[in-house]
Coordinates of C-alpha atoms and ligand atoms in Angstrom, one line a residue:
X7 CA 0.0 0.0 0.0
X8 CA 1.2 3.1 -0.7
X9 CA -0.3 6.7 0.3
X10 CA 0.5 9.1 -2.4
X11 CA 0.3 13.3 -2.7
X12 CA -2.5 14.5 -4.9
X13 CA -0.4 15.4 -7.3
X14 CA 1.2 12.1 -7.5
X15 CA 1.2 11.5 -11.5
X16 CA -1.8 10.0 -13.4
X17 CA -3.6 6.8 -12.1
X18 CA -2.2 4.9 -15.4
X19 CA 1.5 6.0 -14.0
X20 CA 0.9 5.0 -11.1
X21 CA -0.9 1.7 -11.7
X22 CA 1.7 -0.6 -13.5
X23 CA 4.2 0.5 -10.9
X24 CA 1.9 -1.5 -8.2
X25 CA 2.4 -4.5 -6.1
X26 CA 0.0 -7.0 -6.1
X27 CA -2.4 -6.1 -2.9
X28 CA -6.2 -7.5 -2.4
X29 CA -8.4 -6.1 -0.2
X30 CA -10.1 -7.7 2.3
X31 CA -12.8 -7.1 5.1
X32 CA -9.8 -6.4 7.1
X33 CA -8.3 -3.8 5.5
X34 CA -12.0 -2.2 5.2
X35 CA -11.8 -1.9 8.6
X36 CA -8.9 -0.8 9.1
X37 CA -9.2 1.6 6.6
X38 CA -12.2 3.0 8.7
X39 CA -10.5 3.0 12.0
X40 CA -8.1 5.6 10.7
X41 CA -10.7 7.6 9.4
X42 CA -10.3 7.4 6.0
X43 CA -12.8 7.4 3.4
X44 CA -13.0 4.6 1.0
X45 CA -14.8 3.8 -2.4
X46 CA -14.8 0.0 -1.8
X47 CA -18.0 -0.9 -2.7
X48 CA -17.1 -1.0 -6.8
X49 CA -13.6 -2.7 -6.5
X50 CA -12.1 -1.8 -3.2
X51 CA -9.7 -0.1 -4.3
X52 CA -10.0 3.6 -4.2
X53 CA -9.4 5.4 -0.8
X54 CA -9.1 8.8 -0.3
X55 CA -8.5 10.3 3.6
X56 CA -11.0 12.7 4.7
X57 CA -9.3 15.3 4.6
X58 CA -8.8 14.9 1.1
X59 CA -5.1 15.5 1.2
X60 CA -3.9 12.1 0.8
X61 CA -5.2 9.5 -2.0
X62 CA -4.9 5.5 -1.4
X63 CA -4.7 3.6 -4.3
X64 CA -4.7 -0.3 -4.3
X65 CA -3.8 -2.0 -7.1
X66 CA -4.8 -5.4 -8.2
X67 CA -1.7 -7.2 -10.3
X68 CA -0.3 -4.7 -13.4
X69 CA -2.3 -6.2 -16.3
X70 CA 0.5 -6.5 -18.8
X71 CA 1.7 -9.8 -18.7
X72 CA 5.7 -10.7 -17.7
X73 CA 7.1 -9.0 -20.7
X74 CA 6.9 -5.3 -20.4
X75 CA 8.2 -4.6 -23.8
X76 CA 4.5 -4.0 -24.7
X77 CA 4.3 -5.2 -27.8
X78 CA 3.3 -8.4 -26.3
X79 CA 0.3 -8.9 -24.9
X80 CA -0.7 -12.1 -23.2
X81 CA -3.9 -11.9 -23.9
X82 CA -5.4 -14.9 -21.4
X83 CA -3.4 -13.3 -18.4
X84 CA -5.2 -9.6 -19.2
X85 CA -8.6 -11.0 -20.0
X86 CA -8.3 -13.3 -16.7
X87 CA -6.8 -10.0 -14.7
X88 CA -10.0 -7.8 -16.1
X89 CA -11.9 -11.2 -14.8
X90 CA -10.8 -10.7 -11.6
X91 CA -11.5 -7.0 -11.3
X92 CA -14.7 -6.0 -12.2
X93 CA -16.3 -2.4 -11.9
X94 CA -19.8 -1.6 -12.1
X95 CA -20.6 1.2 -14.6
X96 CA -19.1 4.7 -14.2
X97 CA -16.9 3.2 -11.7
X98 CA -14.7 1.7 -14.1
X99 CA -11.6 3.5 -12.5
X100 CA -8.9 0.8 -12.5
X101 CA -10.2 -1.2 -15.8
X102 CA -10.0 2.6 -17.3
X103 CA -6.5 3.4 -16.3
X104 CA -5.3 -0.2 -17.0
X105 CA -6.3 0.2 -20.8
X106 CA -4.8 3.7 -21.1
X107 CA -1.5 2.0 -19.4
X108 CA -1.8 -0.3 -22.2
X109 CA -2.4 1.7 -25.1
X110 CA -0.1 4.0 -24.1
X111 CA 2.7 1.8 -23.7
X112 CA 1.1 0.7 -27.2
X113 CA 2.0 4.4 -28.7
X114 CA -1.4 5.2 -29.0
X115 CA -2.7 8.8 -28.7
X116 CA -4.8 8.4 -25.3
X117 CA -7.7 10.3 -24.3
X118 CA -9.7 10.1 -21.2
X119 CA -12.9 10.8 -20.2
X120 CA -16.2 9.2 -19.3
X121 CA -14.3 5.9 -21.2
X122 CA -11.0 6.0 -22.6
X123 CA -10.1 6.3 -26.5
X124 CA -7.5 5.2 -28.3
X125 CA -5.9 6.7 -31.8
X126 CA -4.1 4.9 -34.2
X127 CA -3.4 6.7 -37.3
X128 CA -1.4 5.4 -40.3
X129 CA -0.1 6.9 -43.6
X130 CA -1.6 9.9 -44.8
X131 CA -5.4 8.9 -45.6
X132 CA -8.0 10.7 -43.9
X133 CA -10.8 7.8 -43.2
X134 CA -11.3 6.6 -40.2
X135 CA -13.3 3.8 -38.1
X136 CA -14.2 3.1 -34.6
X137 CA -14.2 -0.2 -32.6
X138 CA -16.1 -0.1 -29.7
X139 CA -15.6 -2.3 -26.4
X140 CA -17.6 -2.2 -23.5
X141 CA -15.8 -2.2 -19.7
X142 CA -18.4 -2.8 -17.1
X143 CA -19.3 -5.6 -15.2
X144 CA -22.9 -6.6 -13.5
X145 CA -23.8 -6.7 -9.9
X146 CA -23.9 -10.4 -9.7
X147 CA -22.2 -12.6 -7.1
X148 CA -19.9 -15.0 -8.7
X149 CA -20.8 -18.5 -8.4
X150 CA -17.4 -20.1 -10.4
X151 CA -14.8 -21.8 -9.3
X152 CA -11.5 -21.2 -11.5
X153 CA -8.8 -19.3 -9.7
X154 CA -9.6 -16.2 -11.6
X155 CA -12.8 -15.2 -9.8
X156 CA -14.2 -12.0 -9.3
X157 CA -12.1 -10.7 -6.2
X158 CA -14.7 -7.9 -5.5
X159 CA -17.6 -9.7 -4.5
X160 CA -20.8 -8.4 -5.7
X161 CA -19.5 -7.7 -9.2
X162 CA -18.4 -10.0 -12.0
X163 CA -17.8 -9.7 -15.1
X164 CA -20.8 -12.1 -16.6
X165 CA -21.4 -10.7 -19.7
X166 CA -17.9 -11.1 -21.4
X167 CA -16.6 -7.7 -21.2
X168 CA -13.5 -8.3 -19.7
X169 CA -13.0 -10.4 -22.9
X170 CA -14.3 -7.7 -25.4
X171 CA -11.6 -5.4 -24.2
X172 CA -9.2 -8.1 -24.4
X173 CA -9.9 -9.1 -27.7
X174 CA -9.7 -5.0 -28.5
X175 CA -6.4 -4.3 -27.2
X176 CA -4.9 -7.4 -28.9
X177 CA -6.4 -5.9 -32.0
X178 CA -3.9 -3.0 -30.9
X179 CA -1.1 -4.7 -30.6
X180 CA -1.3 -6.6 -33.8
X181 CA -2.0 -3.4 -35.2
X182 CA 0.6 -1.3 -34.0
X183 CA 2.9 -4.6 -35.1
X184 CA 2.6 -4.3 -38.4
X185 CA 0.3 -1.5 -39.4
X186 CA -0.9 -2.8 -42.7
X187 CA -3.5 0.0 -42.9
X188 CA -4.1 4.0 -44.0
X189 CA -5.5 5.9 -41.8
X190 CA -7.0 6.1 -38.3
X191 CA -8.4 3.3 -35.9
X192 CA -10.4 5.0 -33.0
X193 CA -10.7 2.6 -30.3
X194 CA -13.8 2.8 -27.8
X195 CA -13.5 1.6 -24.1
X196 CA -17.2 2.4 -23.6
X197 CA -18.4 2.6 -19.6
X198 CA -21.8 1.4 -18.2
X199 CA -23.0 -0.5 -21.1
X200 CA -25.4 -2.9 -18.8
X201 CA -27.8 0.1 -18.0
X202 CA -27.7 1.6 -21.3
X203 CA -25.2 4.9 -20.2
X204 CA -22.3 4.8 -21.3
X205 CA -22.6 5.3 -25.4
X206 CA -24.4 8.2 -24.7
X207 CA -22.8 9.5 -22.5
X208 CA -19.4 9.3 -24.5
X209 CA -21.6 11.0 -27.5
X210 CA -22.3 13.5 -25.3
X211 CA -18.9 14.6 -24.9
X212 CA -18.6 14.9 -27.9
X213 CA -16.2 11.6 -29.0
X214 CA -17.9 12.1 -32.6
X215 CA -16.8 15.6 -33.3
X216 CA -13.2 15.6 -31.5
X217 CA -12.4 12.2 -33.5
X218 CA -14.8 11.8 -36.4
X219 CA -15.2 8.4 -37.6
X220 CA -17.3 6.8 -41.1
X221 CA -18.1 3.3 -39.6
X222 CA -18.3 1.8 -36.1
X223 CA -18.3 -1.6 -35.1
X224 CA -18.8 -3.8 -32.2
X225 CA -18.8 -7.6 -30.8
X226 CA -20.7 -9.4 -28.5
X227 CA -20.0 -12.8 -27.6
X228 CA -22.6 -15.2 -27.8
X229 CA -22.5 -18.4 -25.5
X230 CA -23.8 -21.2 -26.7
X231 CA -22.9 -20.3 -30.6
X232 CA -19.9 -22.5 -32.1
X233 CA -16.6 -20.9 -30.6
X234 CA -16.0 -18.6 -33.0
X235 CA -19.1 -18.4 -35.3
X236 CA -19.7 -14.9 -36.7
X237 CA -23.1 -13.8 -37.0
X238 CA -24.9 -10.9 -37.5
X239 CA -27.5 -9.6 -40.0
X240 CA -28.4 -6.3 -42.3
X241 CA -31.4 -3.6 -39.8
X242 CA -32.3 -4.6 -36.6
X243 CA -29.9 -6.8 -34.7
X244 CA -30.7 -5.9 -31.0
X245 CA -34.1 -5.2 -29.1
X246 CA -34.8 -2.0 -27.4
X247 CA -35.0 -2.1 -24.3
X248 CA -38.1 -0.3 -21.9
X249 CA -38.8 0.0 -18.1
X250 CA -42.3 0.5 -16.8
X251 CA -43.6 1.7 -13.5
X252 CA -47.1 1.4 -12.5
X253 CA -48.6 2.7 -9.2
X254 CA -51.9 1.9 -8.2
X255 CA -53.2 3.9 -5.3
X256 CA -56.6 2.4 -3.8
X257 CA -57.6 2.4 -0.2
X258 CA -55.8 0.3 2.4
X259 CA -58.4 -1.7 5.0
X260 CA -59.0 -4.7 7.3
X261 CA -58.5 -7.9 5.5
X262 CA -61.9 -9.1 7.0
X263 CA -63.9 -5.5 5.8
X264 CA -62.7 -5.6 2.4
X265 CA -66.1 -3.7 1.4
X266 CA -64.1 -1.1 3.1
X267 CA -61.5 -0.4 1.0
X268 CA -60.2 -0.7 -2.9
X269 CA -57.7 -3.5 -2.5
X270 CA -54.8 -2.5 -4.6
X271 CA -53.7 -6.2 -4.9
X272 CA -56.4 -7.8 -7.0
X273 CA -56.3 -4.7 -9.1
X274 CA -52.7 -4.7 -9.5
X275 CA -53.3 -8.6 -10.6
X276 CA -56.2 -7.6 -13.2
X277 CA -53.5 -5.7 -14.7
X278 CA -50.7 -7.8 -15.2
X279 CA -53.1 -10.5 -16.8
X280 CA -54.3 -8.3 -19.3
X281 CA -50.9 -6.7 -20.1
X282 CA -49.9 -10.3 -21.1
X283 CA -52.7 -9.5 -24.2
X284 CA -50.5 -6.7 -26.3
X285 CA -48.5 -9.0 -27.2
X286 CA -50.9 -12.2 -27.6
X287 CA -53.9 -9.8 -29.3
X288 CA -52.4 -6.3 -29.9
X289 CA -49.0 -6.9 -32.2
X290 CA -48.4 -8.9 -35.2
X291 CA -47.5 -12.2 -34.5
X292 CA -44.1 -12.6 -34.9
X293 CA -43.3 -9.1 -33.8
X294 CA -40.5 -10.2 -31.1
X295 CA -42.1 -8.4 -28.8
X296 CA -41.7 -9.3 -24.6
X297 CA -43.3 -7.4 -22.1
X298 CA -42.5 -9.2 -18.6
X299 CA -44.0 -7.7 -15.4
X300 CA -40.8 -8.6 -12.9
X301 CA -41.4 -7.3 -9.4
X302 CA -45.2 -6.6 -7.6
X303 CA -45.0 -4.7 -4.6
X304 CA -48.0 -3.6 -1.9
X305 CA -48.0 -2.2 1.4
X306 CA -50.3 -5.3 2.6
X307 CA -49.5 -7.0 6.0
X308 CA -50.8 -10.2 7.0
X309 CA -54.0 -8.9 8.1
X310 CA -54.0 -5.4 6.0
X311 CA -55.5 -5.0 2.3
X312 CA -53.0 -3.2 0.3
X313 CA -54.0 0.4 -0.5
X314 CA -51.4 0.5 -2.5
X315 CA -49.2 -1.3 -5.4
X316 CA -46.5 -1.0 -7.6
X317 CA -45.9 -3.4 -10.7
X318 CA -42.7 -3.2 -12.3
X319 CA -41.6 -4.2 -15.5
X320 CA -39.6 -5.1 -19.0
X321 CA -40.5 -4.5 -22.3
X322 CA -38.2 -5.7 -25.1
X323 CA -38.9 -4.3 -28.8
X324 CA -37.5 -5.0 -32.1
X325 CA -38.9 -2.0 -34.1
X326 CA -39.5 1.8 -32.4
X327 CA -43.2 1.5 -33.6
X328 CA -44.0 -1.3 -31.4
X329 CA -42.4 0.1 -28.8
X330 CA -44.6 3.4 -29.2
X331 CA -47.9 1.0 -29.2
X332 CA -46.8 -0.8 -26.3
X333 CA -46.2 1.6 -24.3
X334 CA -49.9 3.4 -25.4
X335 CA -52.0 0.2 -24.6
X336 CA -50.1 -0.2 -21.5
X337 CA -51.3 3.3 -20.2
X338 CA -54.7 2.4 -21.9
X339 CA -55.1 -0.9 -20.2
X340 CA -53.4 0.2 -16.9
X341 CA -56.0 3.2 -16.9
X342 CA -59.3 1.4 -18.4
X343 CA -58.8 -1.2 -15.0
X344 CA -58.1 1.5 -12.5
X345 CA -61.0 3.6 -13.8
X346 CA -63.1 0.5 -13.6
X347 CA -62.5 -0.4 -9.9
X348 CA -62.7 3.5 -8.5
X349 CA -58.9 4.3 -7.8
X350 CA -56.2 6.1 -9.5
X351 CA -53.1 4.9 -11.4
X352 CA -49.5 6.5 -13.2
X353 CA -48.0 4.7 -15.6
X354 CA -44.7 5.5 -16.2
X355 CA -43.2 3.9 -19.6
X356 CA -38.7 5.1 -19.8
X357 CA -36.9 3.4 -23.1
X358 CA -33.5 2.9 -21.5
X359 CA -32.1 1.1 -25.0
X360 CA -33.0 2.2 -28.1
X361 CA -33.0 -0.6 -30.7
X362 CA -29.7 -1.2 -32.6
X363 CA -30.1 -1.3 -36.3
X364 CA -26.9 -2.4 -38.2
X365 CA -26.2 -0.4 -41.6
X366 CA -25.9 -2.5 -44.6
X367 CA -22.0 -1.1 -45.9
X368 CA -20.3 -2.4 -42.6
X369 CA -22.5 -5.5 -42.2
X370 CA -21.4 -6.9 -45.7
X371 CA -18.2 -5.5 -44.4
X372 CA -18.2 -7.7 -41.2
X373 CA -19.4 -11.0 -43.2
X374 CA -16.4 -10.6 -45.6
X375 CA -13.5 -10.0 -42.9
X376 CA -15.2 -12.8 -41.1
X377 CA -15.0 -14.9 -43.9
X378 CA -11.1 -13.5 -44.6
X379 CA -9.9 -15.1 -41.3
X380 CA -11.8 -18.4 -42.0
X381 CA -14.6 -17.9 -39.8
X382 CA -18.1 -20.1 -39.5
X383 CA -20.5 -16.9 -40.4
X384 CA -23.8 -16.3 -40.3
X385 CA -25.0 -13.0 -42.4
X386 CA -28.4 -12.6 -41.7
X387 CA -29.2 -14.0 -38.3
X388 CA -32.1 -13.7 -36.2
X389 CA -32.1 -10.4 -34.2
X390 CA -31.6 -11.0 -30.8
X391 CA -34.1 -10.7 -27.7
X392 CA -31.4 -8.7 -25.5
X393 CA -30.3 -4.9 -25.8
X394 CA -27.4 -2.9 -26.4
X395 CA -26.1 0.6 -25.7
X396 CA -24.0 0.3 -29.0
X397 CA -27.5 1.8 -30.2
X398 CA -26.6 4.9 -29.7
X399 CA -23.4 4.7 -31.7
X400 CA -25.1 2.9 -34.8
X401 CA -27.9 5.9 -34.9
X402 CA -25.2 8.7 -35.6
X403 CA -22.7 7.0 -37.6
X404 CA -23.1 3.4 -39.8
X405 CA -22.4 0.5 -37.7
X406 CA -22.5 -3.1 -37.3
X407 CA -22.9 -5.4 -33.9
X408 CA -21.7 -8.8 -34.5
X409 CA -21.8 -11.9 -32.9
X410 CA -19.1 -14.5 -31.7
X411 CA -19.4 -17.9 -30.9
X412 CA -18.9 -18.1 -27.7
X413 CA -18.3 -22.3 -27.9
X414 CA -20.9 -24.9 -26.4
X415 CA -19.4 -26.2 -23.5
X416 CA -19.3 -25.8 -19.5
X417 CA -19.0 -22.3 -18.5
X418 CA -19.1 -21.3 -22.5
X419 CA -22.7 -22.1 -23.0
X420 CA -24.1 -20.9 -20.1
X421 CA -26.1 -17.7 -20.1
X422 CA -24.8 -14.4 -20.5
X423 CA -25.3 -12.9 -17.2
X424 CA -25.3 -16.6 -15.4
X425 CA -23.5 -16.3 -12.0
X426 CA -21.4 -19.2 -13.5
X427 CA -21.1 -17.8 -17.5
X428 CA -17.2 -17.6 -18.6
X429 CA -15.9 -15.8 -21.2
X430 CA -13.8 -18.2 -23.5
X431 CA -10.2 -17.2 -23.8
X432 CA -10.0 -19.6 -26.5
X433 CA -11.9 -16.5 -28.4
X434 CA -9.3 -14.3 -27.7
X435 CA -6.9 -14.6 -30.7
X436 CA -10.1 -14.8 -33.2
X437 CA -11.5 -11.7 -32.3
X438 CA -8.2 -9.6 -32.1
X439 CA -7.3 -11.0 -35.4
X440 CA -10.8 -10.3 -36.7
X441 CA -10.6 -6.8 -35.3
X442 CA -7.4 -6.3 -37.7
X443 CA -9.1 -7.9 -40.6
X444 CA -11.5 -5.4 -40.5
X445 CA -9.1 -2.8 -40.1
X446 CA -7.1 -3.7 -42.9
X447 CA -9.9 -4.1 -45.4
X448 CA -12.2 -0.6 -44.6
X449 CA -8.8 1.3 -44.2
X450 CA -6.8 -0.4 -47.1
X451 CA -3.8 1.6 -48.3
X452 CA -4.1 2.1 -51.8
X453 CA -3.0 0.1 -54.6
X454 CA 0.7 -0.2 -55.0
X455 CA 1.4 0.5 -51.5
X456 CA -0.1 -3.1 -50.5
X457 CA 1.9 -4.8 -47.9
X458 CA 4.5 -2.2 -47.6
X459 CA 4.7 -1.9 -44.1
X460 CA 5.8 1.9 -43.0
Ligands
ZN8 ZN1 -24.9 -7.8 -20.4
ZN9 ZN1 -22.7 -7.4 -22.7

């Protein structure tokens, strides 16, 4: 442990200089027995003394495997490190400052903000692509038993992000190996992806304008897929994703005078039955449409009719215009039943993922790189039931979300977002030398200059 100035030099400075500490309840403690205050409750590793004149910072092992020389990366040691570290979104502090350490070592431009971007230019051509990774991990207690689990309990990286920005900085390093290319690669380490954040929140500081980009990709493993299929498909590829809140205020009574009151329970219940008829008698069949109430809450006690209830829900959406007449006959239905029993009702209907519609250019791109590098692909798959934040990127420049085989078996195959899911390191070289596929074929140099490495 070491306590360091506040103007000790940046967190990525300081970070691969680190010994290898891990935090335990102990060290909590302590930590509060001298007063200071601590940020433990994302990694455990961020302490700062009260009277702010001191910072702690704990590091976990440097990420960058044995040879420092940096332009080898062992990619299963960093994705297993990541594995061990995860951070909930916008508290990706160490995962940030351990992929700036990296590209910077690298020689990539570095910039830092909400998430951390990467610039690697090439040659004189001016085009120029993004690849987008996502950092954070989920608040889910780790149920697996390699020796790489999650060493802040609470948090684990379950939905393969800790390889996605593995498999992105190997595409750096092969990249910055033998730059094969002309022009610039913009690489995304995108925060808080799980709640639908971070995209926009990069976009709104304005990553677009200070690096422009034409085309912006993105991969998501899929367990359960082939290791290593590639699939992905032309419009839609990901559902949006909507959270509802419906409060039903009635009249809270005796359980044995129910004539008394307007019991918000059987109410509440007349409404999640008939929500379950927008999709069954409302939408198209076929229209991929889920709406899931997921939590029902009343003030009722043993002996007490509820007077009041909450229902809280999902609603997954594969074109905007479902969405939109969901969430109308949701208010209708909620509102016909609550005007039908004498009480009053809000409906409150937030789209927290937008859907993610995949441009045709760098789809037909993404099939032919895949198919470069010898991969099982898939063009036009079926869009997928989940969301993702990479939304937001796709609506303001061309994009394409892909899909990875994640392989079949054990850990592999279970679900993303299982307490005992694994990312697959065996993915690791595919996708960084995918990454540089794709690279190489959207910023080709021009003819006559092909294979001449600068
Ligand atoms: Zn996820
Ligand atoms: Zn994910």
């Amino acid at each position: 442990m070491m306590i360091l100035s506040k103007t000790t030099p940046r967190s990525t400075e300081i970070l691969t200089n680190f010994a290898e500490i891990f935090l335990c309840a102990a060290s909590r403690n302590l930590l509060q027995t001298y007063g200071i205050k601590h940020n433990l409750s994302q990694c455990g590793l961020y302490c700062r003394s009260l009277s702010q004149e001191h910072e702690i910072r704990i590091a976990l092992p440097p990420i960058i495997a044995k040879d420092v020389g940096m332009k080898t990366i062992d990619l299963i040691t960093l994705r297993r490190d990541f594995h061990r570290a995860p951070e909930l979104g916008f508290a990706e502090n160490l995962t940030k400052a351990r992929i700036a350490a990296i590209l910077t070592e690298l020689g990539l431009e570095v910039f830092e903000g909400v998430g951390v971007v990467g610039l690697l230019k090439q040659g004189s051509g001016n085009r120029a692509i993004g690849l987008r990774a996502d950092m954070d991990a989920l608040p889910i207690f780790e149920t697996s038993t390699h020796d790489y689990v999650s060493q802040n309990p609470g948090a684990m990286h379950a939905c393969g992000h800790d390889g996605h920005m593995t498999m992105l900085l190997g595409a750096a390093a092969i990249l910055t190996k033998d730059p094969d290319f002309d022009g610039t690669v913009v690489f995304l380490f995108q925060p808080n992806e799980e709640h639908g954040l971070g995209a926009q929140a990069m976009l709104d500081e304005g990553i677009l304008e200070r690096f422009p980009i034409q085309e912006v990709y993105a991969i998501h493993n899929l367990p359960g897929a082939p290791l290593g299929q590639v699939s992905t498909r032309t419009g839609q590829i990901c559902s949006s994703e909507s959270l509802f809140e419906i409060i039903i205020e009635g009249q809270g009574g005796h359980a044995s005078m129910p004539q008394m009151g307007r019991d918000a329970i059987t109410i509440g219940a007349e409404i999640v039955q008939a929500l379950q008829t927008i999709v069954s008698r409302k939408l198209a069949p076929g229209a991929g449409v889920v709406v899931s109430v997921t939590e029902f809450i009343t003030n009722g006690q043993r002996n007490v009719l509820p007077g009041q209830a909450t229902l809280k829900g999902d609603v997954r959406a594969r074109m905007p215009q479902d969405r939109e007449a969901v969430a109308k006959l949701m208010k209708q239905i909620s509102e016909g039943i609550a005007a039908a029993h004498g009480v009053s009702i809000s409906v409150a209907f937030n789209t927290e993922f937008i859907e993610t519609i995949n441009a045709s250019g760098p789809t037909e791109a993404v099939v032919e790189a895949a198919g470069a590098q010898g991969l099982e692909t898939i063009p036009n798959r079926e869009p997928m039931s989940f969301s993702e934040d990479f939304a937001h990127f796709c609506q303001a420049v061309p994009g394409c979300l892909l899909l990875i085989g994640n392989g079949q078996e054990g850990p592999y195959g279970q679900p993303l977002h299982a307490s005992n899911y694994d990312f697959n390191d065996a993915l690791l070289p595919i996708g960084a030398a995918f990454w540089a596929q794709l690279v190489r074929d959207r910023l080709a140099k021009p003819a006559g200059e092909q294979g001449d490495n600068v």
